[in-house]
Tab-separated table of C-alpha atoms in Angstrom:
chain	number	residue	atom	x	y	z
N	4	MET	CA	23.045	-16.957	11.996
N	5	ASN	CA	24.894	-13.885	11.847
N	6	ARG	CA	23.976	-13.717	7.705
N	7	PRO	CA	20.200	-12.784	7.545
N	8	ARG	CA	20.311	-10.716	10.963
N	9	GLY	CA	23.148	-8.737	8.556
N	10	ALA	CA	21.401	-8.907	4.990
N	11	ALA	CA	18.195	-7.216	7.171
N	12	ARG	CA	20.123	-4.455	8.479
N	13	ALA	CA	22.501	-3.630	5.585
N	14	VAL	CA	18.923	-3.666	3.445
N	15	ALA	CA	17.616	-1.741	6.175
N	16	LEU	CA	20.261	0.652	6.047
N	17	LEU	CA	20.284	1.003	1.977
N	18	ILE	CA	16.744	1.902	2.337
N	19	LEU	CA	17.078	4.937	4.915
N	20	GLU	CA	19.927	6.242	3.117
N	21	ARG	CA	18.548	6.227	0.006
N	22	LEU	CA	15.139	7.892	1.763
N	23	ARG	CA	17.590	10.689	3.370
N	24	ARG	CA	19.278	11.002	0.166
N	25	ALA	CA	15.586	11.679	-2.386
N	26	PHE	CA	14.375	14.391	0.737
N	27	THR	CA	17.677	16.140	1.258
N	28	THR	CA	18.940	16.600	-2.510
N	29	PHE	CA	17.585	19.691	-3.827
N	30	PRO	CA	17.060	20.156	-7.751
N	31	THR	CA	18.589	22.647	-9.391
N	32	THR	CA	17.320	24.765	-12.125
N	33	ARG	CA	18.304	22.802	-15.046
N	34	HIS	CA	16.624	19.796	-12.782
N	35	TRP	CA	13.395	21.707	-12.675
N	36	LEU	CA	13.418	22.371	-16.367
N	37	GLU	CA	14.189	18.449	-17.285
N	38	ALA	CA	11.338	17.205	-15.110
N	39	GLY	CA	9.044	20.283	-16.693
N	40	LEU	CA	9.859	19.273	-19.911
N	41	LEU	CA	10.034	15.144	-19.237
N	42	LEU	CA	6.049	16.794	-17.898
N	43	ALA	CA	5.431	18.305	-21.355
N	44	CYS	CA	5.985	15.281	-23.509
N	45	VAL	CA	3.933	13.201	-20.763
N	46	ALA	CA	1.275	15.534	-21.694
N	47	ALA	CA	1.381	16.002	-25.630
N	48	VAL	CA	1.224	11.883	-25.596
N	49	SER	CA	-1.004	11.817	-23.088
N	50	ALA	CA	-4.032	14.391	-23.828
N	51	PRO	CA	-4.163	12.728	-27.662
N	52	ILE	CA	-4.906	8.837	-26.467
N	53	GLY	CA	-6.932	10.667	-23.099
N	54	LEU	CA	-9.344	12.516	-24.544
N	55	ALA	CA	-9.662	10.195	-27.995
N	56	THR	CA	-10.596	7.421	-25.720
N	57	GLY	CA	-12.748	9.332	-23.736
N	58	LEU	CA	-10.250	8.659	-19.730
N	59	LEU	CA	-9.881	12.789	-20.209
N	60	LYS	CA	-12.931	14.790	-21.493
N	61	LEU	CA	-12.270	19.315	-21.806
N	62	GLU	CA	-14.317	20.231	-18.908
N	63	THR	CA	-13.168	22.148	-15.537
N	64	THR	CA	-14.230	21.068	-12.644
N	65	SER	CA	-17.977	21.624	-10.488
N	66	ASP	CA	-16.133	22.403	-7.024
N	67	SER	CA	-15.648	24.967	-4.862
N	68	LEU	CA	-12.495	27.553	-4.113
N	69	ALA	CA	-11.883	26.109	-1.244
N	70	GLY	CA	-13.186	21.909	-2.013
N	71	VAL	CA	-10.224	23.042	-5.221
N	72	ALA	CA	-7.336	24.553	-2.830
N	73	LEU	CA	-8.874	21.174	-0.513
N	74	PHE	CA	-7.641	18.761	-3.256
N	75	ALA	CA	-4.933	20.120	-4.400
N	76	LEU	CA	-2.747	20.779	-0.765
N	77	VAL	CA	-4.306	16.506	0.439
N	78	ALA	CA	-2.835	15.460	-3.854
N	79	VAL	CA	0.677	17.067	-2.269
N	80	LEU	CA	0.687	13.657	0.390
N	81	VAL	CA	-1.491	11.468	-1.445
N	82	PRO	CA	-1.165	10.205	-3.555
N	83	SER	CA	1.803	12.404	-4.702
N	84	LEU	CA	4.541	11.807	-2.337
N	85	PHE	CA	3.679	9.185	-0.703
N	86	GLU	CA	3.758	7.703	-4.258
N	87	GLU	CA	6.852	10.021	-5.494
N	88	THR	CA	8.224	8.149	-1.927
N	89	LEU	CA	7.677	4.734	-2.260
N	90	TYR	CA	8.252	4.158	-6.588
N	91	ARG	CA	10.946	6.422	-6.912
N	92	GLY	CA	12.868	7.254	-3.637
N	93	LEU	CA	12.342	3.588	-2.343
N	94	LEU	CA	13.204	2.103	-5.542
N	95	LEU	CA	15.443	3.203	-7.552
N	96	PRO	CA	19.275	4.194	-7.089
N	97	HIS	CA	20.112	7.349	-6.245
N	98	PRO	CA	22.379	8.870	-8.111
N	99	ALA	CA	24.823	9.069	-5.432
N	100	GLU	CA	25.202	5.380	-5.191
N	101	ARG	CA	27.064	5.409	-8.490
N	102	ARG	CA	25.562	2.355	-9.659
N	103	SER	CA	25.697	1.428	-13.285
N	104	ARG	CA	23.614	2.292	-16.201
N	105	ARG	CA	23.047	-0.930	-16.647
N	106	PHE	CA	21.961	-1.550	-12.595
N	107	GLN	CA	19.895	2.287	-13.552
N	108	VAL	CA	17.924	0.610	-17.104
N	109	VAL	CA	17.214	-2.758	-15.031
N	110	SER	CA	15.981	-0.898	-11.853
N	111	VAL	CA	13.360	1.866	-14.190
N	112	VAL	CA	12.598	-1.857	-15.895
N	113	VAL	CA	11.093	-3.321	-12.843
N	114	ASN	CA	9.810	0.149	-10.525
N	115	VAL	CA	7.504	1.351	-14.467
N	116	PRO	CA	5.421	-1.654	-14.220
N	117	LEU	CA	5.509	-2.634	-9.828
N	118	PHE	CA	3.609	2.057	-10.179
N	119	VAL	CA	1.480	0.386	-12.833
N	120	ALA	CA	0.408	-2.720	-11.076
N	121	GLY	CA	-0.092	-0.980	-7.155
N	122	HIS	CA	-2.886	0.772	-8.378
N	123	PRO	CA	-4.792	-1.499	-9.941
N	124	LEU	CA	-4.262	-3.165	-6.259
N	125	VAL	CA	-5.352	-0.591	-4.794
N	126	ALA	CA	-8.478	-0.352	-6.322
N	127	TRP	CA	-9.054	-3.953	-5.313
N	128	LEU	CA	-8.065	-3.865	-1.718
N	129	PHE	CA	-8.872	-0.058	-0.683
N	130	VAL	CA	-11.116	1.400	-2.956
N	131	PRO	CA	-13.597	-1.262	-4.908
N	132	ALA	CA	-15.304	2.329	-6.180
N	133	SER	CA	-11.747	3.187	-7.950
N	134	ARG	CA	-11.708	-0.599	-10.157
N	135	GLU	CA	-13.120	0.514	-12.679
N	136	LEU	CA	-10.670	3.797	-13.613
N	137	PHE	CA	-7.811	1.374	-12.362
N	138	TYR	CA	-8.441	-1.315	-14.255
N	139	ASN	CA	-9.015	0.927	-17.370
N	140	GLY	CA	-5.843	-0.165	-19.716
N	141	THR	CA	-5.886	2.887	-21.048
N	142	PHE	CA	-5.280	4.859	-17.580
N	143	LEU	CA	-2.386	2.232	-16.948
N	144	CYS	CA	-0.930	2.776	-20.739
N	145	LEU	CA	-1.066	6.211	-18.851
N	146	CYS	CA	0.798	5.474	-15.763
N	147	ALA	CA	3.530	3.437	-17.588
N	148	LEU	CA	3.949	6.793	-19.734
N	149	PHE	CA	3.698	8.668	-15.841
N	150	GLY	CA	6.304	6.578	-14.038
N	151	LEU	CA	9.038	6.304	-16.976
N	152	ALA	CA	9.086	10.187	-16.713
N	153	ALA	CA	9.432	10.651	-13.490
N	154	SER	CA	12.270	7.813	-12.656
N	155	LEU	CA	14.423	9.689	-15.522
N	156	ALA	CA	13.083	12.775	-13.478
N	157	TYR	CA	14.323	11.018	-9.848
N	158	LEU	CA	18.022	9.234	-11.702
N	159	ARG	CA	18.406	12.915	-12.961
N	160	SER	CA	17.894	14.903	-10.320
N	161	GLY	CA	17.989	12.243	-7.226
N	162	SER	CA	15.742	14.376	-5.886
N	163	ILE	CA	12.549	13.453	-4.626
N	164	TRP	CA	10.917	16.866	-5.119
N	165	THR	CA	10.835	16.588	-8.959
N	166	CYS	CA	8.766	13.342	-9.085
N	167	VAL	CA	6.046	15.251	-6.292
N	168	ALA	CA	5.887	18.429	-8.430
N	169	MET	CA	5.288	15.822	-11.723
N	170	HIS	CA	3.061	13.867	-9.760
N	171	TRP	CA	1.021	16.627	-8.627
N	172	CYS	CA	0.388	18.639	-11.276
N	173	VAL	CA	-1.008	15.856	-13.368
N	174	VAL	CA	-3.687	14.664	-10.579
N	175	VAL	CA	-4.764	18.416	-10.173
N	176	ALA	CA	-4.566	18.808	-13.564
N	177	TRP	CA	-6.378	16.111	-14.653
N	178	LYS	CA	-8.944	16.804	-11.595
N	179	LEU	CA	-9.239	20.644	-12.552
N	180	TRP	CA	-9.722	20.668	-16.359
N	181	LEU	CA	-9.902	17.287	-18.321
N	182	GLY	CA	-12.907	15.599	-16.054
N	183	GLY	CA	-10.894	13.906	-13.995
N	184	TRP	CA	-12.280	11.351	-11.079
N	185	ILE	CA	-9.674	11.323	-8.528
N	186	MET	CA	-10.442	8.909	-5.502
N	187	LEU	CA	-9.317	11.196	-2.905
N	188	LEU	CA	-12.630	13.142	-2.890
N	189	PRO	CA	-14.744	12.144	-4.904
N	190	GLU	CA	-18.090	13.766	-6.155
């Protein structure tokens, strides 16, 4: 009878420790540079695909400066901090756990599809207006690419902050310069 309670306690302690480490591990300059390089690679692949399929459009937002500032501020929390905490901080092993390379690969192979699937699930359950975007195959493929890059950044740095910054840059750039409709603050 004690076994299920003990297992639940062990999982809860692992989750709390992962979160503590994710939020208190601060990236080095090298980690920031690696995250920037990963983000540049994502952009180099995503931009041509997004532009060719019409998912992205070269157009700047018509929002006011106050609207842009509010959007950028909110985007730090949702989706950036929320999603990165859930998909990287909780679901991926922190480097201090010293997991095998195989365990890390399996974690990413599980993590990325969950990250991708989270988008249509949110659209289905909470934000029906975003269904056209969040059910779009191109969007989901680009989410997978970003999810892989963010996972690699996390496994390298052990810091949630590199992933949050990467996510924030993608969302804000899309909103400001690439015609993105973002569900937080619809136009």
